[in-house]
JSON list of C-alpha atoms in Angstrom, two decimals:
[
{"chain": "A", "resi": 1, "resn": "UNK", "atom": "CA", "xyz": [0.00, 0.00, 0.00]},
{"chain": "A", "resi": 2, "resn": "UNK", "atom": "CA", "xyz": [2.81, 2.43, 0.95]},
{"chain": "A", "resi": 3, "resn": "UNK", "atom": "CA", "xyz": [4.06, 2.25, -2.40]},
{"chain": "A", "resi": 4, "resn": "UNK", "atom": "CA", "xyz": [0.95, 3.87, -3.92]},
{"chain": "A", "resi": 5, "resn": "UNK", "atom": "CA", "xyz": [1.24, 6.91, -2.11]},
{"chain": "A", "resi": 6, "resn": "UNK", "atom": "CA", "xyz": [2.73, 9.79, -3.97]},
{"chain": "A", "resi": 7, "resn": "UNK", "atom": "CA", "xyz": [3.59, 11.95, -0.60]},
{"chain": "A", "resi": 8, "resn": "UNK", "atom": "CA", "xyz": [2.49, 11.76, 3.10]},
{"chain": "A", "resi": 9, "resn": "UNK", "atom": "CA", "xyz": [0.28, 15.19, 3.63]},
{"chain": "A", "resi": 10, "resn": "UNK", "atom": "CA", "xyz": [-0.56, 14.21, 6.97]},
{"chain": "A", "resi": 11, "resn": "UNK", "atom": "CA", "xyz": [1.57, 12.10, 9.33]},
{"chain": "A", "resi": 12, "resn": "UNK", "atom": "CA", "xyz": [0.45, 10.24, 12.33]},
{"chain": "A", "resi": 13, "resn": "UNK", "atom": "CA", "xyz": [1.50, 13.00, 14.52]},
{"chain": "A", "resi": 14, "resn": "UNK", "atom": "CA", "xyz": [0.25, 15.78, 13.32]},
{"chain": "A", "resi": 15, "resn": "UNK", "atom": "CA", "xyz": [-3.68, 14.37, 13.05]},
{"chain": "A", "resi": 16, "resn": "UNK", "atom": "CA", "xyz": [-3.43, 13.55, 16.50]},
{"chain": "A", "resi": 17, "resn": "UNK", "atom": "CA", "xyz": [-2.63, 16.64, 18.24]},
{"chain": "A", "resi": 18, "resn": "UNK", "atom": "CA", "xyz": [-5.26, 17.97, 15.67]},
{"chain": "A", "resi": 19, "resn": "UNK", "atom": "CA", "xyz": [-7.53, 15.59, 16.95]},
{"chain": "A", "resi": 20, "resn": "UNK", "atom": "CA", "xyz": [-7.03, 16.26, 20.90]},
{"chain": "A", "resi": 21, "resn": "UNK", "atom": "CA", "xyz": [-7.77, 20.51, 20.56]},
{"chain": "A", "resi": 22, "resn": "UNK", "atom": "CA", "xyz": [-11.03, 19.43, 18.82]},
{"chain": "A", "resi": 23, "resn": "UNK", "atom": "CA", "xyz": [-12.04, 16.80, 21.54]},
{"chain": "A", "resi": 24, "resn": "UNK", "atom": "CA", "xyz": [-11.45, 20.11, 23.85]},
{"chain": "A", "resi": 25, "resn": "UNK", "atom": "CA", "xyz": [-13.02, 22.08, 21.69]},
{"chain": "A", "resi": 26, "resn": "UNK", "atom": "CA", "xyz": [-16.22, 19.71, 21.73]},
{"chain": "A", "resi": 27, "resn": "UNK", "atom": "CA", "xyz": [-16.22, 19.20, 25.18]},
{"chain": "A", "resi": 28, "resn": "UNK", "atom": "CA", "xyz": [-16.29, 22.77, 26.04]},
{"chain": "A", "resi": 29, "resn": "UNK", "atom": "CA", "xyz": [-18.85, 23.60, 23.35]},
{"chain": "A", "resi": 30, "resn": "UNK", "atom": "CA", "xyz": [-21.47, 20.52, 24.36]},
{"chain": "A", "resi": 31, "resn": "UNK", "atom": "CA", "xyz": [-20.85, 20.77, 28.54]},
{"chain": "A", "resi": 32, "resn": "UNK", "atom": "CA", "xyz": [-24.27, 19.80, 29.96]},
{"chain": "A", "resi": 33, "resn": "UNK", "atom": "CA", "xyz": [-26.32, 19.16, 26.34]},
{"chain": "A", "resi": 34, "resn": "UNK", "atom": "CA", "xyz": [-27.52, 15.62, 25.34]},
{"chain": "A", "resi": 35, "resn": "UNK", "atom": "CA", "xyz": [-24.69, 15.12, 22.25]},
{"chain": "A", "resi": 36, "resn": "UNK", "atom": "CA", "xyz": [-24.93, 12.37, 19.87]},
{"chain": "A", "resi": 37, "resn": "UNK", "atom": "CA", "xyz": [-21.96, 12.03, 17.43]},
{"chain": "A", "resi": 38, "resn": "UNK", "atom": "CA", "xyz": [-22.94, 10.33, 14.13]},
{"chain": "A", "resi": 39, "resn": "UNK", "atom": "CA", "xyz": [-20.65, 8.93, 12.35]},
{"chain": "A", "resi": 40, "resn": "UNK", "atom": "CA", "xyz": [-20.42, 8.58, 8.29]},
{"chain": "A", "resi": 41, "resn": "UNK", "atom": "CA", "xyz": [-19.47, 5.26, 7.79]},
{"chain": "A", "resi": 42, "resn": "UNK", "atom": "CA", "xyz": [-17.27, 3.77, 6.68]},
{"chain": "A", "resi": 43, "resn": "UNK", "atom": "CA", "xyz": [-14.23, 6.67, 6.19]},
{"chain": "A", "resi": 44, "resn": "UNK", "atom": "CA", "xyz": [-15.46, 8.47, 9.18]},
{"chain": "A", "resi": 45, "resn": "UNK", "atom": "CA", "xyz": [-14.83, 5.48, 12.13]},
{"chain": "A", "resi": 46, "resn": "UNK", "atom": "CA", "xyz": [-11.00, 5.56, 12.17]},
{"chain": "A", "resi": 47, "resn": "UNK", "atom": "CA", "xyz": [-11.56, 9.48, 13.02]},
{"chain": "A", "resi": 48, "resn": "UNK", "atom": "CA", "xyz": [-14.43, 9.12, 15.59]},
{"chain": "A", "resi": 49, "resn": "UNK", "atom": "CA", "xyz": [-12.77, 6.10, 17.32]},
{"chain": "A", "resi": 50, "resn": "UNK", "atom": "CA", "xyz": [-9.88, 8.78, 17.85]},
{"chain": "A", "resi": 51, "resn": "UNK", "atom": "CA", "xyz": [-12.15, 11.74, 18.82]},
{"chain": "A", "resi": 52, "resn": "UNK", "atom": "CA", "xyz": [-13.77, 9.53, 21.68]},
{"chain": "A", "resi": 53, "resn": "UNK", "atom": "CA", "xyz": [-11.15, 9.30, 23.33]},
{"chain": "A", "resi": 54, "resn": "UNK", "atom": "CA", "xyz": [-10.47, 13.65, 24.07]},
{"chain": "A", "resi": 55, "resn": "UNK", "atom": "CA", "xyz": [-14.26, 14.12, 24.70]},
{"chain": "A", "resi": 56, "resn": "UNK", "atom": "CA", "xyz": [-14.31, 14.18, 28.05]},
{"chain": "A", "resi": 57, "resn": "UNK", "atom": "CA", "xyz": [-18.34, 15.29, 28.47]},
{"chain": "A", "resi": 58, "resn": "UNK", "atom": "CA", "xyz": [-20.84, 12.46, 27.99]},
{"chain": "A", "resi": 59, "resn": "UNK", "atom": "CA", "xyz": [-22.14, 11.78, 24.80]},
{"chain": "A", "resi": 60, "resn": "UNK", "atom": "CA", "xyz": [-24.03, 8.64, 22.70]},
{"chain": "A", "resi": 61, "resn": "UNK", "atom": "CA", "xyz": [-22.73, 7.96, 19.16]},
{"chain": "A", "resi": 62, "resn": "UNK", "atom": "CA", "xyz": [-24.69, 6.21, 15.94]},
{"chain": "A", "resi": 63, "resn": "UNK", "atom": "CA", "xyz": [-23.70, 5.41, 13.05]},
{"chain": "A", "resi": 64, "resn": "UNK", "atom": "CA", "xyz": [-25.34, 6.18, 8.60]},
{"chain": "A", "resi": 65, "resn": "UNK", "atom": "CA", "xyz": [-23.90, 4.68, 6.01]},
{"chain": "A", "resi": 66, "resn": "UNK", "atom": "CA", "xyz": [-24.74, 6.76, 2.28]},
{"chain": "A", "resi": 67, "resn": "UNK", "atom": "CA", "xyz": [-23.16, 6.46, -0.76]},
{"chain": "A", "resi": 68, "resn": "UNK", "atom": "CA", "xyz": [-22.99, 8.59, -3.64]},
{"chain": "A", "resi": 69, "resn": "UNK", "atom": "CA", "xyz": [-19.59, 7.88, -4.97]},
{"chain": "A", "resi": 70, "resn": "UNK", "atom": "CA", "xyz": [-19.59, 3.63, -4.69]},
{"chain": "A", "resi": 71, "resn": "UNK", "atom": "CA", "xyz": [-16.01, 3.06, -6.31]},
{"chain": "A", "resi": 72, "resn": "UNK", "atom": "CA", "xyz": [-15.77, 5.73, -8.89]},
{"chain": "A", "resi": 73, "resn": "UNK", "atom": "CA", "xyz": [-13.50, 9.08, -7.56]},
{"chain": "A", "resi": 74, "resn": "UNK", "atom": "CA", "xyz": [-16.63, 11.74, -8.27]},
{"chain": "A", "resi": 75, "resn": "UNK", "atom": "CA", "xyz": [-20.04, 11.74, -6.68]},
{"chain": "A", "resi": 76, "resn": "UNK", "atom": "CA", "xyz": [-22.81, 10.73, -8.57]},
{"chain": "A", "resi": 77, "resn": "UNK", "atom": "CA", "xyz": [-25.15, 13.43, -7.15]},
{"chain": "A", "resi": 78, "resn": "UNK", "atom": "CA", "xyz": [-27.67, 10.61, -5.95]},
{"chain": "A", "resi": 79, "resn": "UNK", "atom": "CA", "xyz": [-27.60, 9.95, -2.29]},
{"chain": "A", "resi": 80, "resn": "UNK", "atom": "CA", "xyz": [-28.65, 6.78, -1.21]},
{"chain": "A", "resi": 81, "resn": "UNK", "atom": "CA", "xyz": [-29.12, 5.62, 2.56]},
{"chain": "A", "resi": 82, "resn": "UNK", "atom": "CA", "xyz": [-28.21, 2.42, 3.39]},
{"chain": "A", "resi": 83, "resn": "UNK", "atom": "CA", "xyz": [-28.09, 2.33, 7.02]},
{"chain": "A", "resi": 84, "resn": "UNK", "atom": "CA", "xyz": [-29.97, 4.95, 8.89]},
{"chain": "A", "resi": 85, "resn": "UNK", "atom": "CA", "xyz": [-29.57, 5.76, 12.60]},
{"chain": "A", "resi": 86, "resn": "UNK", "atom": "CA", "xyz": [-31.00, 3.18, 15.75]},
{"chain": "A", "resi": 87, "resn": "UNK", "atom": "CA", "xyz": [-31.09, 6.19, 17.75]},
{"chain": "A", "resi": 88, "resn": "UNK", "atom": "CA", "xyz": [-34.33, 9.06, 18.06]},
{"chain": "A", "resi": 89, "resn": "UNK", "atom": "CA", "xyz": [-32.53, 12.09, 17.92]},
{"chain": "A", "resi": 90, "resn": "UNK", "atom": "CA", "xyz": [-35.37, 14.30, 18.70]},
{"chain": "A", "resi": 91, "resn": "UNK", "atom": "CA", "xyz": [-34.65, 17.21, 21.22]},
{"chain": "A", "resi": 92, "resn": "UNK", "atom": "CA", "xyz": [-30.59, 16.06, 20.75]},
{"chain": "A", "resi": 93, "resn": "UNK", "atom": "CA", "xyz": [-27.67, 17.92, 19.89]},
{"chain": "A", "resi": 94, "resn": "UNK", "atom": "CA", "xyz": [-26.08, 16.17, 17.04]},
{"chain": "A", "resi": 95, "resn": "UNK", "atom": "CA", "xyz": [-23.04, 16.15, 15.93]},
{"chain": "A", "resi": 96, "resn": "UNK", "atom": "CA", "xyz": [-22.35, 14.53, 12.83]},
{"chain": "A", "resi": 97, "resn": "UNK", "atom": "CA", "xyz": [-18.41, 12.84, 11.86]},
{"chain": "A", "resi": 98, "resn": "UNK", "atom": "CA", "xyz": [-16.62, 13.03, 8.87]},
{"chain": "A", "resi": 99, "resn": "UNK", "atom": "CA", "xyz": [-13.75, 11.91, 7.18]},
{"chain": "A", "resi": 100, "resn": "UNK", "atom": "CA", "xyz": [-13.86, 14.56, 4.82]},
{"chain": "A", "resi": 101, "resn": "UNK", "atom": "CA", "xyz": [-16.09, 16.90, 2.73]},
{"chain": "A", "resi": 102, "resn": "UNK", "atom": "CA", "xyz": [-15.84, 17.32, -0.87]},
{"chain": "A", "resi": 103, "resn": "UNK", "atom": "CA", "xyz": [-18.54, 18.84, -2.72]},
{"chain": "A", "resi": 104, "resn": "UNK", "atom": "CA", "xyz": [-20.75, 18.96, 0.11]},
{"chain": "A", "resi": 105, "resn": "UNK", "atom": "CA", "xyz": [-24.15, 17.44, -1.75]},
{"chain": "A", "resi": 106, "resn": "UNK", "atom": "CA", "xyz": [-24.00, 13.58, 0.51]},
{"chain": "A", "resi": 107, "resn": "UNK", "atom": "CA", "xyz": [-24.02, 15.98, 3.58]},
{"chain": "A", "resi": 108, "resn": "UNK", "atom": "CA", "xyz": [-26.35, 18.58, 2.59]},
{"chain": "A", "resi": 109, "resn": "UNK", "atom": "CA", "xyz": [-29.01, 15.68, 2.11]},
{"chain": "A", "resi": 110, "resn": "UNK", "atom": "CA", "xyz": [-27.94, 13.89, 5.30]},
{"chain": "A", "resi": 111, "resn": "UNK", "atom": "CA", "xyz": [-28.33, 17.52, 7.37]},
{"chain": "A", "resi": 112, "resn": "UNK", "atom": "CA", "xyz": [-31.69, 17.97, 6.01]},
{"chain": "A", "resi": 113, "resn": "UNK", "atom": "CA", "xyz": [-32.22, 14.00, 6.56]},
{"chain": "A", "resi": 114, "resn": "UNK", "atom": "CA", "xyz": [-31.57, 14.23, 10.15]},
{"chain": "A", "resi": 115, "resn": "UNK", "atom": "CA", "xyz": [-33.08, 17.96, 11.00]},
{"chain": "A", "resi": 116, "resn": "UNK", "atom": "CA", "xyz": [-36.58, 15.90, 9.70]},
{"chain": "A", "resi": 117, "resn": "UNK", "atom": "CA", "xyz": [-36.59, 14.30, 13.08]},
{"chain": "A", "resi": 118, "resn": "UNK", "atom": "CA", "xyz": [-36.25, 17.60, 15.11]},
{"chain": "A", "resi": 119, "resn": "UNK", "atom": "CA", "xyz": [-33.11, 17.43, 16.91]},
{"chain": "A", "resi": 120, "resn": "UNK", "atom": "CA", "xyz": [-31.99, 20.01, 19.37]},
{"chain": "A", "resi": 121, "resn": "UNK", "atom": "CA", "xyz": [-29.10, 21.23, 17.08]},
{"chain": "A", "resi": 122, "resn": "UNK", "atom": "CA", "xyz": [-27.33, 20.09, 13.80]},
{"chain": "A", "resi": 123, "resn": "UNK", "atom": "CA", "xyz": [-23.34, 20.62, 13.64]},
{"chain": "A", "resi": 124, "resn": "UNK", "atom": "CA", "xyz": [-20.49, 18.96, 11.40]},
{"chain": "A", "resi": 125, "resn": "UNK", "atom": "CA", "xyz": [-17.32, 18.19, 11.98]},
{"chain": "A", "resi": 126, "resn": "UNK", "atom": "CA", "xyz": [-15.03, 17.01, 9.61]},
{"chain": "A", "resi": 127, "resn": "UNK", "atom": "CA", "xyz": [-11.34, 15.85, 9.81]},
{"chain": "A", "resi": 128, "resn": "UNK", "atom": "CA", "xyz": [-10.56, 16.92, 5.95]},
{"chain": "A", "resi": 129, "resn": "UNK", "atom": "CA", "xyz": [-12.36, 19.78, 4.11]},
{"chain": "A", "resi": 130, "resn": "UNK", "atom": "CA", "xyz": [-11.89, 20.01, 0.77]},
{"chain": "A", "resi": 131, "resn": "UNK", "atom": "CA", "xyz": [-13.25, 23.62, -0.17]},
{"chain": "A", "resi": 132, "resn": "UNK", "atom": "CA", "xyz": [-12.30, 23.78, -3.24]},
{"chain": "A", "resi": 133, "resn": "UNK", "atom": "CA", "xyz": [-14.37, 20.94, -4.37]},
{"chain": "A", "resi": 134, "resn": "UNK", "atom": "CA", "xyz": [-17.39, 22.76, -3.04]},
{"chain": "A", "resi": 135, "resn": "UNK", "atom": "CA", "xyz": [-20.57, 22.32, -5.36]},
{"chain": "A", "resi": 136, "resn": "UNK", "atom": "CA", "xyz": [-22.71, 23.52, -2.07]},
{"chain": "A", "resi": 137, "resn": "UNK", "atom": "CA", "xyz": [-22.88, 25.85, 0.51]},
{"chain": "A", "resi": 138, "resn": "UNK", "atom": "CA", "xyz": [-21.49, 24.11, 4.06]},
{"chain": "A", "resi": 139, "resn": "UNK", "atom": "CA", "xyz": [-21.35, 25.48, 7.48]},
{"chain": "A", "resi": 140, "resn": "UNK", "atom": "CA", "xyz": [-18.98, 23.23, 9.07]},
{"chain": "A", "resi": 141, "resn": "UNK", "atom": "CA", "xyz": [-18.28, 23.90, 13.01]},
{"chain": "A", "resi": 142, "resn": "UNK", "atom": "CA", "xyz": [-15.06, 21.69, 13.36]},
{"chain": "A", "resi": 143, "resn": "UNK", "atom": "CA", "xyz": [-12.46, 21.21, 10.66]},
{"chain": "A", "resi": 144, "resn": "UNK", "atom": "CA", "xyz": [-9.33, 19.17, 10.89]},
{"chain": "A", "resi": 145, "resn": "UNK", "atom": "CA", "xyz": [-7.25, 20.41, 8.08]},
{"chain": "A", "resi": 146, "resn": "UNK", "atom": "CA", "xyz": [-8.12, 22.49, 5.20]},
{"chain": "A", "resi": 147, "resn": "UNK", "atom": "CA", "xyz": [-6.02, 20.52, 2.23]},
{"chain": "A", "resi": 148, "resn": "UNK", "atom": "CA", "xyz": [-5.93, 20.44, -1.76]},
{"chain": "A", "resi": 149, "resn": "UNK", "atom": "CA", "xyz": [-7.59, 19.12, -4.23]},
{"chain": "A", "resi": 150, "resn": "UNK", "atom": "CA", "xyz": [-5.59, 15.63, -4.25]},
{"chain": "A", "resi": 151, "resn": "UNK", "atom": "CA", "xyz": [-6.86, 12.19, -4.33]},
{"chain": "A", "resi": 152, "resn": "UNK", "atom": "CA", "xyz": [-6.63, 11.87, -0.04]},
{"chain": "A", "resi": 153, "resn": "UNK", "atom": "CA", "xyz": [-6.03, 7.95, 1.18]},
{"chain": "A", "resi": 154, "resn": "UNK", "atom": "CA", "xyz": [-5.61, 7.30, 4.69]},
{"chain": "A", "resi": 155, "resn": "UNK", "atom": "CA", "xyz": [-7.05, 7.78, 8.14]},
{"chain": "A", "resi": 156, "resn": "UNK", "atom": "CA", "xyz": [-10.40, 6.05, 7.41]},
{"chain": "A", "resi": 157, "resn": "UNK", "atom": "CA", "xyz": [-10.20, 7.32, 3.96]},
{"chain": "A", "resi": 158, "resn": "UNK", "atom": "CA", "xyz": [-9.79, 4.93, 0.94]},
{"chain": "A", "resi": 159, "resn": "UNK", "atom": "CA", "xyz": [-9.80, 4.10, -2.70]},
{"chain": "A", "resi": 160, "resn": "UNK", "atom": "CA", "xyz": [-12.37, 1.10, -3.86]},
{"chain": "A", "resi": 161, "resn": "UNK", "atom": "CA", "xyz": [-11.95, -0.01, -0.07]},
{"chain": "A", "resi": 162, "resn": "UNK", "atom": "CA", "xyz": [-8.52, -0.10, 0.62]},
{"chain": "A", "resi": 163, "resn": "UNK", "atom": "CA", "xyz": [-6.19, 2.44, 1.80]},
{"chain": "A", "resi": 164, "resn": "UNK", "atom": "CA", "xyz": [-8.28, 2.95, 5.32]},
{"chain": "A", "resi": 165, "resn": "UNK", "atom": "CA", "xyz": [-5.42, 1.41, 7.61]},
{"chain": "A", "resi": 166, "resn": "UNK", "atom": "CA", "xyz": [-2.95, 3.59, 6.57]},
{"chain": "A", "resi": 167, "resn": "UNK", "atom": "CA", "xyz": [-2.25, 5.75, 9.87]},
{"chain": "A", "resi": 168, "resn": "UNK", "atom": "CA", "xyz": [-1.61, 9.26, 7.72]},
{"chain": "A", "resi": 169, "resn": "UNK", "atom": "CA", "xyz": [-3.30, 10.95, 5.20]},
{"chain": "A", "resi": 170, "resn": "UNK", "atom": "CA", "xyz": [-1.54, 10.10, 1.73]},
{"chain": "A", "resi": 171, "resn": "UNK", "atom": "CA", "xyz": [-1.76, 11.42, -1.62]},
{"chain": "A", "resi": 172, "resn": "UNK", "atom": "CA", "xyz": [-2.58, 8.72, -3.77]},
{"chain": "A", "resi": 173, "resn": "UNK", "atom": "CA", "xyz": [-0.49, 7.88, -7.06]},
{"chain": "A", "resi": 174, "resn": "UNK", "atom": "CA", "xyz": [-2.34, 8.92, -9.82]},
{"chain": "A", "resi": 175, "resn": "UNK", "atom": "CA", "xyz": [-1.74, 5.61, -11.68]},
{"chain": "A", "resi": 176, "resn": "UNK", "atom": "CA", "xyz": [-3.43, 3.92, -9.24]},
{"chain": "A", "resi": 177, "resn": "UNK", "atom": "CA", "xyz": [-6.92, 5.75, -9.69]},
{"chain": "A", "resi": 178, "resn": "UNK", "atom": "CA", "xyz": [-7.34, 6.46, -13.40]}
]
């Protein structure tokens, strides 16, 4: 796997002192609400496993899987849910993790989704933001690292399902993908 990356963006150590000041961040922000993190699965659970761990307020997490990419390296514009949340979120602050945001239209449809079933508050936070990519507006509370338009591998993040393990965030070889 190492071999297909082009260049480490992101090493190991970097992500997690990122990762600590926004579980302080969070804690400070949600002391004494009801907080449910959701994670995006499957790229966000590498990140979320991590955040747990420098939240230090209590808080429930979920899980949604949706797809609008499948193996190809552009959305498709159609969301589809495949798993939805266990969890009523009614009258809950959510919070809702992931790996990273490209042009925004999965999560647009997954905020409105979610703010269906009346929740206290909607917020995202996001590990990688890819702004650039940006084909709607986003108002993301927490961002990890603001980073170019590169095919990102890594950290939870993959290509066709592989990649995820990798404990960085890599730029992936271009041969690899096209």
């Amino acid at each position: 796997m190492r071999e297909d990356i082009k260049e480490v963006l992101l090493d190991e150590e970097k992500i997690n002192e990122k990762v600590k000041e926004l579980g302080r961040k969070i804690s400070e922000d949600y002391k004494g609400k009801d907080l449910l993190l959701v994670g995006i699965l499957k790229g966000s659970v590498v990140f979320m496993g991590n955040l747990l761990k420098y939240i230090d307020v209590p808080c429930s997490i979920d899980f949604m899987s949706v797809s609008s990419y499948g193996n190809n390296t552009s959305t498709s514009g159609v969301v589809k849910v495949r798993k939805d949340l266990d969890t009523d979120v009614k009258g809950k602050d959510i919070l809702i993790v992931e790996d990273i945001i490209d042009s925004g239209i999965t999560l647009k449809y997954l905020m409105g989704h979610i703010k269906e079933r009346r929740p206290n508050s909607v917020e995202i936070i996001t590990m990688l933001n890819k702004p650039e990519r940006r084909k709607v507006d986003m108002n993301v509370k927490y961002t990890g690292f603001t980073v170019p338009d590169y095919f990102l591998v890594g950290y939870g993040l993959d290509y066709a399902e592989k990649y995820r393990n990798l404990p960085y965030v890599g730029i992936l070889k271009d041969e690899i993908y096209q």
